[in-house]
Coordinates of C-alpha atoms and ligand atoms in Angstrom, one line a residue:
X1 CA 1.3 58.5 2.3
X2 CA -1.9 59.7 3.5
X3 CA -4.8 57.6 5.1
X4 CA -7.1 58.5 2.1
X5 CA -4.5 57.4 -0.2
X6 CA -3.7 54.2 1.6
X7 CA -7.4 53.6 1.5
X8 CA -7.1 53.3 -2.5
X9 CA -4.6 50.7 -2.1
X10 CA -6.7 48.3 -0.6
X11 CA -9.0 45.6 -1.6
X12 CA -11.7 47.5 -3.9
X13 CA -14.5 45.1 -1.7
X14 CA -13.4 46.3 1.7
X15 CA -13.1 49.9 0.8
X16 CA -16.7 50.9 2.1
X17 CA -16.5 48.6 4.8
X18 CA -16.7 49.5 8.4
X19 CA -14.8 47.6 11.2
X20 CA -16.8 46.1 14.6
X21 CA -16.2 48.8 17.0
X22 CA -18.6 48.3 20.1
X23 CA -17.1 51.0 22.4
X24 CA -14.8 50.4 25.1
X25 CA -15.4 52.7 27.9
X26 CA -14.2 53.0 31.4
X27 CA -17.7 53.2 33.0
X28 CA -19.2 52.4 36.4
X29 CA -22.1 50.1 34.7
X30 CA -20.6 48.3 31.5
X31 CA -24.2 46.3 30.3
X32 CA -23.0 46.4 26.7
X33 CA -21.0 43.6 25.2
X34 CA -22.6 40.2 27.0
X35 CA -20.0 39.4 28.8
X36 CA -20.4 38.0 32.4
X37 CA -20.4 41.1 35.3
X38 CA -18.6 38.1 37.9
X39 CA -15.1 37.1 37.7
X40 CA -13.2 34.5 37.8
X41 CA -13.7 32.5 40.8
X42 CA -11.0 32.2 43.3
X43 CA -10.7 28.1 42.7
X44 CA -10.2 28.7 38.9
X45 CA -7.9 31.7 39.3
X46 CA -5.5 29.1 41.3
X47 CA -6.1 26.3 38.7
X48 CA -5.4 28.2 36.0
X49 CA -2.0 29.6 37.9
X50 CA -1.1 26.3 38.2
X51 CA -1.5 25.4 34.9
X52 CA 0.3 28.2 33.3
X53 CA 3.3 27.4 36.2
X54 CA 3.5 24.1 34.7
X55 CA 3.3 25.5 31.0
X56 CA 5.9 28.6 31.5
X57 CA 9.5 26.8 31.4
X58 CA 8.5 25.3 28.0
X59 CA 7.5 28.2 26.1
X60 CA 10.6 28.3 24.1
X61 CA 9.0 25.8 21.9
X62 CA 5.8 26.0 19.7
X63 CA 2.3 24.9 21.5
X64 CA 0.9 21.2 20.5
X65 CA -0.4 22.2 17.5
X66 CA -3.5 19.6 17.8
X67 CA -4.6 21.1 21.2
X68 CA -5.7 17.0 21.8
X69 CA -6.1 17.6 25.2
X70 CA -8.2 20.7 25.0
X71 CA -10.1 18.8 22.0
X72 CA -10.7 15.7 24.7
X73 CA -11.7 18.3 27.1
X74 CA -14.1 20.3 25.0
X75 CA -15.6 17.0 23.3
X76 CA -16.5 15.8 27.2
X77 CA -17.6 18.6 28.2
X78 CA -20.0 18.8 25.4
X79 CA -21.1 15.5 25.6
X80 CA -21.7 16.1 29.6
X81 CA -23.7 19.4 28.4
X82 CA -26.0 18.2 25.5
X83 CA -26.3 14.5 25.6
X84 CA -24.9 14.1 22.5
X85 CA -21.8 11.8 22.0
X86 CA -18.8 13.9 20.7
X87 CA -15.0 12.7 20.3
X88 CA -11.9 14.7 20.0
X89 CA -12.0 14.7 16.4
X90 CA -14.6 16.4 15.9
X91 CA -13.6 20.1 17.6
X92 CA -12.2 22.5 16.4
X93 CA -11.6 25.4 18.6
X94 CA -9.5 28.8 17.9
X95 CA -8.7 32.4 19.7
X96 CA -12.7 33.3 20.4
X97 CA -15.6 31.9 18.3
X98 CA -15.6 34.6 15.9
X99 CA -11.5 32.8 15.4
X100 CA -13.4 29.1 14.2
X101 CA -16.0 31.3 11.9
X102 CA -13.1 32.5 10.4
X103 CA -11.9 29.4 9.3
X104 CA -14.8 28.3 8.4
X105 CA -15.3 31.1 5.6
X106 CA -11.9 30.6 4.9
X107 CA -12.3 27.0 4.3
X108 CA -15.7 27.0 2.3
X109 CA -16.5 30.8 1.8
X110 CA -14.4 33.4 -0.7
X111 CA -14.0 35.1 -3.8
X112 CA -17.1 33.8 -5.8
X113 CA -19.3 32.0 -3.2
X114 CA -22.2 33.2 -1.3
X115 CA -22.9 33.1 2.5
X116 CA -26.2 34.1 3.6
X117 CA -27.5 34.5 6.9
X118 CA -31.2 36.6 8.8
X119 CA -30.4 39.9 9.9
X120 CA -31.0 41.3 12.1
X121 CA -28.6 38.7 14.0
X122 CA -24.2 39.3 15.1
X123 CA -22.7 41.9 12.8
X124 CA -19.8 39.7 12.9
X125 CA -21.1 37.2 10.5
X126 CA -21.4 39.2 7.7
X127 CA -18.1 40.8 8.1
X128 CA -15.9 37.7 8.8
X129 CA -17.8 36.7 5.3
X130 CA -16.5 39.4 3.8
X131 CA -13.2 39.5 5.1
X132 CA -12.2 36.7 2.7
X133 CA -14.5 38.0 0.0
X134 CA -17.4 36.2 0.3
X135 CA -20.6 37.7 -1.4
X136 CA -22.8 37.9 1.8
X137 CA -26.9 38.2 1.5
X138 CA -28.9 39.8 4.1
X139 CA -32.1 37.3 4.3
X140 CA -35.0 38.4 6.4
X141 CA -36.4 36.8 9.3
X142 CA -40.2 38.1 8.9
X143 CA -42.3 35.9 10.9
X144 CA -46.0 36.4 11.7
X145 CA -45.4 35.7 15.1
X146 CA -43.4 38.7 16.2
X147 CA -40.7 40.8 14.1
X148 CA -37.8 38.6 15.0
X149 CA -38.4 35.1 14.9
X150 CA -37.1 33.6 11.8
X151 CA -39.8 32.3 9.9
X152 CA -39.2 28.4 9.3
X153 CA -40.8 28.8 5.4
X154 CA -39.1 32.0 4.7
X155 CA -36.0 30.8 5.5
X156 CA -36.4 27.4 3.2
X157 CA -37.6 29.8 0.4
X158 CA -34.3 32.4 1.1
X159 CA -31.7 29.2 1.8
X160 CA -33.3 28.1 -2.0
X161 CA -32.9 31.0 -3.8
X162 CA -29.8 31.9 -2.7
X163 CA -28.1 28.1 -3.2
X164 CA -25.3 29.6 -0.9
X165 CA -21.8 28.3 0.2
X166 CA -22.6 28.8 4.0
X167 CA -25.5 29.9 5.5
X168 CA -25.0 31.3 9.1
X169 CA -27.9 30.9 12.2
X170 CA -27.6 32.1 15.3
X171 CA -29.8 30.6 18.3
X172 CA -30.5 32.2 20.7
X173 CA -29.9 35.1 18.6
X174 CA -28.1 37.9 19.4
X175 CA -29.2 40.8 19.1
X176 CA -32.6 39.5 19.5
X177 CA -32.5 37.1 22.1
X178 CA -34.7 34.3 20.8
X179 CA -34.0 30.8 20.2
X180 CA -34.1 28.7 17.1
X181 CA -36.3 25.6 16.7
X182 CA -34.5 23.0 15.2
X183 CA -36.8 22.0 12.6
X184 CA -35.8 25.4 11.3
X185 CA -32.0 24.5 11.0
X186 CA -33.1 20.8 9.5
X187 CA -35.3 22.5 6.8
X188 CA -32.4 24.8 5.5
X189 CA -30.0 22.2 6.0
X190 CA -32.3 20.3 3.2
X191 CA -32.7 23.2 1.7
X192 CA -29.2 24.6 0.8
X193 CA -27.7 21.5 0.0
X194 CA -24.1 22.3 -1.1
X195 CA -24.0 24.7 2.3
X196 CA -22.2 24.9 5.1
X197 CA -24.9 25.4 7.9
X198 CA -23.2 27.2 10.9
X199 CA -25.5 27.2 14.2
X200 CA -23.9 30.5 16.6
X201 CA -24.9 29.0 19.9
X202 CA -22.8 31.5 22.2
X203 CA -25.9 31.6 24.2
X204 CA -26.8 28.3 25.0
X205 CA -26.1 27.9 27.9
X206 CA -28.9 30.6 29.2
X207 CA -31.6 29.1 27.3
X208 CA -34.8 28.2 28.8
X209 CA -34.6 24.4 29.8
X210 CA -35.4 21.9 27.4
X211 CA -34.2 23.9 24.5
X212 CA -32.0 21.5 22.8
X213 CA -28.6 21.7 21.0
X214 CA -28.4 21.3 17.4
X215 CA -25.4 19.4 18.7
X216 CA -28.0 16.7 18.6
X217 CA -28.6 17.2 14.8
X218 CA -25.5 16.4 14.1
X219 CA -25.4 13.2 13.4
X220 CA -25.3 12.3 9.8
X221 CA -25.1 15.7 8.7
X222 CA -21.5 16.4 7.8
X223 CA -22.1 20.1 6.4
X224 CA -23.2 21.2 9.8
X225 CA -21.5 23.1 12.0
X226 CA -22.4 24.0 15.8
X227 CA -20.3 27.0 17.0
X228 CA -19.5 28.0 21.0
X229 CA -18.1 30.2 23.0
X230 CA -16.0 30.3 26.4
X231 CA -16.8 34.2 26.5
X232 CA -20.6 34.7 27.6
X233 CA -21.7 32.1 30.2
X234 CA -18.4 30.5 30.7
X235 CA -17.0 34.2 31.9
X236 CA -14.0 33.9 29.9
X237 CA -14.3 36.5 27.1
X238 CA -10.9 37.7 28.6
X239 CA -9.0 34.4 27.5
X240 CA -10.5 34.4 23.4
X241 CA -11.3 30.4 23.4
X242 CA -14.6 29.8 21.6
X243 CA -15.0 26.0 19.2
X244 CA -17.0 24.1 17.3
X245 CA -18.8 20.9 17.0
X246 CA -18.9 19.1 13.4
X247 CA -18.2 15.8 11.5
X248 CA -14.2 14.6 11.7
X249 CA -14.3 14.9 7.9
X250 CA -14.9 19.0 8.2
X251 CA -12.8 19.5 11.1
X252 CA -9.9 17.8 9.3
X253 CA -10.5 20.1 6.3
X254 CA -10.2 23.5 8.5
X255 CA -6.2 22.5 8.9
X256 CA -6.0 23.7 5.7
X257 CA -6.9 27.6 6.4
X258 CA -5.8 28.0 10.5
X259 CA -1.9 29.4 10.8
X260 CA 0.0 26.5 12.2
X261 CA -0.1 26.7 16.4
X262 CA -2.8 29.4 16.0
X263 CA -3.4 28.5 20.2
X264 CA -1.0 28.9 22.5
X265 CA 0.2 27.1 25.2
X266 CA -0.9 29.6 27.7
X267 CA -4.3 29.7 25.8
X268 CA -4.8 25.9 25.9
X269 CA -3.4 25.7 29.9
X270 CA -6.2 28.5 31.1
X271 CA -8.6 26.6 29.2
X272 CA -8.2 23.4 30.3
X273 CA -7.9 25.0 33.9
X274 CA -11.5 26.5 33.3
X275 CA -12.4 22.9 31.5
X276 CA -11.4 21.6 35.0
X277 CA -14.1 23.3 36.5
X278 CA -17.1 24.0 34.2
X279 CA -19.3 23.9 37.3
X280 CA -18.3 26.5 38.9
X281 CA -17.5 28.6 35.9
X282 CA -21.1 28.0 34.9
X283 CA -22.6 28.8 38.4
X284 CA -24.0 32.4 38.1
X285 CA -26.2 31.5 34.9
X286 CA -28.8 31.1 37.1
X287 CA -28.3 34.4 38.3
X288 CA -27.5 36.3 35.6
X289 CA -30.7 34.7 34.1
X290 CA -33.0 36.0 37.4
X291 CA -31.5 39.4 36.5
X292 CA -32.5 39.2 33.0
X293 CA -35.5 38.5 33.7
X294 CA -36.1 41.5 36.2
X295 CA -34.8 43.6 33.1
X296 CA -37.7 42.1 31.1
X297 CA -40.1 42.6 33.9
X298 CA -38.7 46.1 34.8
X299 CA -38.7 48.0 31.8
X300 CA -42.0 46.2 31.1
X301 CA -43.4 48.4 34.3
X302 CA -41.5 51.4 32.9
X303 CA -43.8 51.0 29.6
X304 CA -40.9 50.0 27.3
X305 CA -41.2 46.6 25.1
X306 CA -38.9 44.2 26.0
X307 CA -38.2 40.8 23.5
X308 CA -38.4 37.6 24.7
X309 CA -34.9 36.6 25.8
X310 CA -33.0 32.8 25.8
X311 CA -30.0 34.9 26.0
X312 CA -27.7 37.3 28.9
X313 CA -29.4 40.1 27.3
X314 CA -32.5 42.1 26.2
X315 CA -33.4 43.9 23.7
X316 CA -35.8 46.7 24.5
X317 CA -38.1 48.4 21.8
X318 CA -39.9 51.8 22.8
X319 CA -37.4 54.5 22.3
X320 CA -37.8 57.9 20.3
X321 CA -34.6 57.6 18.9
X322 CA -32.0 55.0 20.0
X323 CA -28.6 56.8 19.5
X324 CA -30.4 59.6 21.8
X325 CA -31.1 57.3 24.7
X326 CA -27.8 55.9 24.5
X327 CA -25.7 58.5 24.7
X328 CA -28.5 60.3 28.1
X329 CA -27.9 56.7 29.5
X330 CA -23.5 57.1 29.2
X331 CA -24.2 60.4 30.7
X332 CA -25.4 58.7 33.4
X333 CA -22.3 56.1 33.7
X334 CA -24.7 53.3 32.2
X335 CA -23.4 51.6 28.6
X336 CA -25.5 49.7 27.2
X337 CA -25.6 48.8 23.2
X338 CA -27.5 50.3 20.4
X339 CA -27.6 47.8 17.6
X340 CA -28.6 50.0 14.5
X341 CA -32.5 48.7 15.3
X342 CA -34.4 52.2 15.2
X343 CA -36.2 52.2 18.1
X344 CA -34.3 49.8 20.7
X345 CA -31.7 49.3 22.9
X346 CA -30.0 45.9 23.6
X347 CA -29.2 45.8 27.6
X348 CA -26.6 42.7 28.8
X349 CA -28.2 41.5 32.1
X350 CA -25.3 41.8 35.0
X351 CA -25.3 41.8 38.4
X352 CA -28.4 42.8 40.6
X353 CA -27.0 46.1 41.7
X354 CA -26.4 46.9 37.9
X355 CA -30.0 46.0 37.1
X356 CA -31.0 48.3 40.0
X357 CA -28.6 50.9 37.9
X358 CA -29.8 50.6 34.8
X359 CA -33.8 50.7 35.4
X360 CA -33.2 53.6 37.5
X361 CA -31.9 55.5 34.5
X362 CA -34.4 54.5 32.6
X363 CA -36.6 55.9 34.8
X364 CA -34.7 59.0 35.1
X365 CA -35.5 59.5 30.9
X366 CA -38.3 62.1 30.0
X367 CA -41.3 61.5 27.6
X368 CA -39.6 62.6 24.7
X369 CA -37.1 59.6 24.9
X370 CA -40.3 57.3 24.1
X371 CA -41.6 56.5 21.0
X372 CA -44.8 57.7 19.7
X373 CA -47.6 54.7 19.3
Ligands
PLP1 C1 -20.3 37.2 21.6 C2 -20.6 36.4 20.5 C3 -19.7 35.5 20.0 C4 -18.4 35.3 20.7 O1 -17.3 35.6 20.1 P1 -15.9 35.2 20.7 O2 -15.0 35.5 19.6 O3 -15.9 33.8 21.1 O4 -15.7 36.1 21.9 C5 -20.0 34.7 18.9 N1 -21.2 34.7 18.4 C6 -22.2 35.6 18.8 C7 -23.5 35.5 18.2 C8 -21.9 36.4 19.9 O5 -22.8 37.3 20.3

């Protein structure tokens, strides 16, 4: 049977879909996928041997299907984090983030429901949506105060008309880097009242200080769902642990959808190992943060328009034609992400020698690589 034929066998809604394919290239400056440039520190690497050691005799059996001590772990460490006061019960946690969005559409999304969310934000949301059939609407951020920040009235008047099943935020937002005010998840909270409201917060952690979790909205609102991830400023995307925050009465329900022992041991021991020492996992956000902002101020000076960014990224506006700068930046061993936005560029922020790297390439570009304005 051929591809083409195999093609017609599937699901008729998937069969003008396209998978998530960010490239994966062996190249000397890798600035495109927001993961951390530093690895694992030698401390952890030895914590997480142990932990595994301990683990490795017993993996004849199934893993504890609860995870309670990662759930223990994850619940103080989020309590530590954001001030709010979170028990076991109420994370959730699964093989990466986009793993716990999965069981989320699962759980409240499919055939017949609606899940909206405010592009331009992760490409993942819609397709996870879709994935179990979900009917997925594109709202639009549009707010008079810049392109991408989403607008807290148009959102109310979207999260209305829709009435959806789930509707999906993302703060700080990738790919746009800004954060969310929380009045803005309370008002579409009120306003899409049979929805599940999921918060993305992969970013958190390098938002400007004071920004505040909508962990702390979480109290007496049992459709609301707060999602992490070990991958960006944990330095972890490697190990595929991301979780949620919610009411015990949602978590329960998400046993319903999740293959049974969907973590494994290993999985649960390296976390826990990492859990062990947040600190130091967490200790070049300060410095990933300087270097993002000497990418703002850099490609400022070069005459390109950079976004404001809570996030471990930037995404730059200026270019003639995206795809085009792209591929003359890979020529020159530097990846970097085109997000489908005509006209920008999103750029992870790494280590200070790759900064150095990528704003001399930028440099390197000619006139015709800018836009016209
Ligand atoms: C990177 C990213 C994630 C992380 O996904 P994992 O599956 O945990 O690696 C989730 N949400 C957003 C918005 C992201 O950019």
């Amino acid at each position: 049977m051929t591809g083409s034929s195999l093609r017609e066998l599937l699901r008729d809604d998937l069969r003008d879909q396209t998978a998530y394919g960010a490239p994966q290239l062996d190249v000397p400056v890798a600035l495109n996928t927001n993961e951390s440039s530093y690895p694992v520190p030698a401390a952890v690497v030895e914590t997480i041997a142990r932990r595994v050691g301990a683990v490795a005799s017993s993996l004849n059996r199934y893993p504890d299907r609860e995870f309670t001590e990662l759930r223990t772990a994850l619940a103080a460490y989020l309590t530590r984090t954001t001030g709010t006061a979170l028990v076991a019960d109420q994370l959730w946690a699964g093989n990466g983030s986009n793993e716990v969005l999965s069981h989320l559409v699962q759980a409240f999304g499919g055939q017949g429901r609606t899940a909206l969310g405010f592009t331009p934000s992760y490409s993942m949301h819609p397709i996870i949506a879709r994935s179990v059939g979900t009917t997925w609407v594109d709202g639009l951020r549009g707010a008079p105060s810049g392109v991408f920040d989403l607008d807290l009235d148009r959102a109310v008047e979207q999260a209305r008309e829709t009435d959806p099943h789930l509707v999906f935020l993302c703060s700080p937002n990738n790919p746009t880097g800004t954060s969310l005010s929380l009045d803005v998840v309370e008002a579409v909270y009120d306003a899409a009242p049979r929805a599940v409201v999921v918060v993305d917060e992969a970013y958190t952690e390098f938002a400007r200080p004071g920004t505040p979790s909508a962990t702390t909205l979480l109290d007496g609102r049992e459709r609301l769902v707060v999602t992490r991830t070990m991958s960006k400023a944990f330095a972890f995307a490697g190990v595929r642990l991301g979780y949620l925050a919610a009411a015990a009465e949602l978590t329960e329900l998400l046993r319903l959808v999740r293959l049974p022992y969907h973590l494994s041991s290993v999985t649960q021991a390296v976390a826990l190992a990492a859990l062990e020492h947040a600190d130091e996992m967490l200790a070049m956000v300060e410095a990933i943060k300087t270097e993002r902002d000497r990418l703002v101020a850099g490609v400022t000076d070069l005459g390109l328009t950079p976004v404001p960014s809570d996030a471990n990224f930037v995404l730059v506006g200026g270019f003639a034609d995206a795809h085009t700068t792209w591929q003359a930046l890979l020529e020159q061993g530097v990846l970097v992400r085109d997000v489908g936005i005509a006209h920008h560029l999103r750029i992870t922020a790494g280590t200070p020698a790759e900064t150095e790297a990528v704003l001399a390439a930028l440099a390197t570009l000619d006139r015709s690589h800018r836009q016209e304005r």
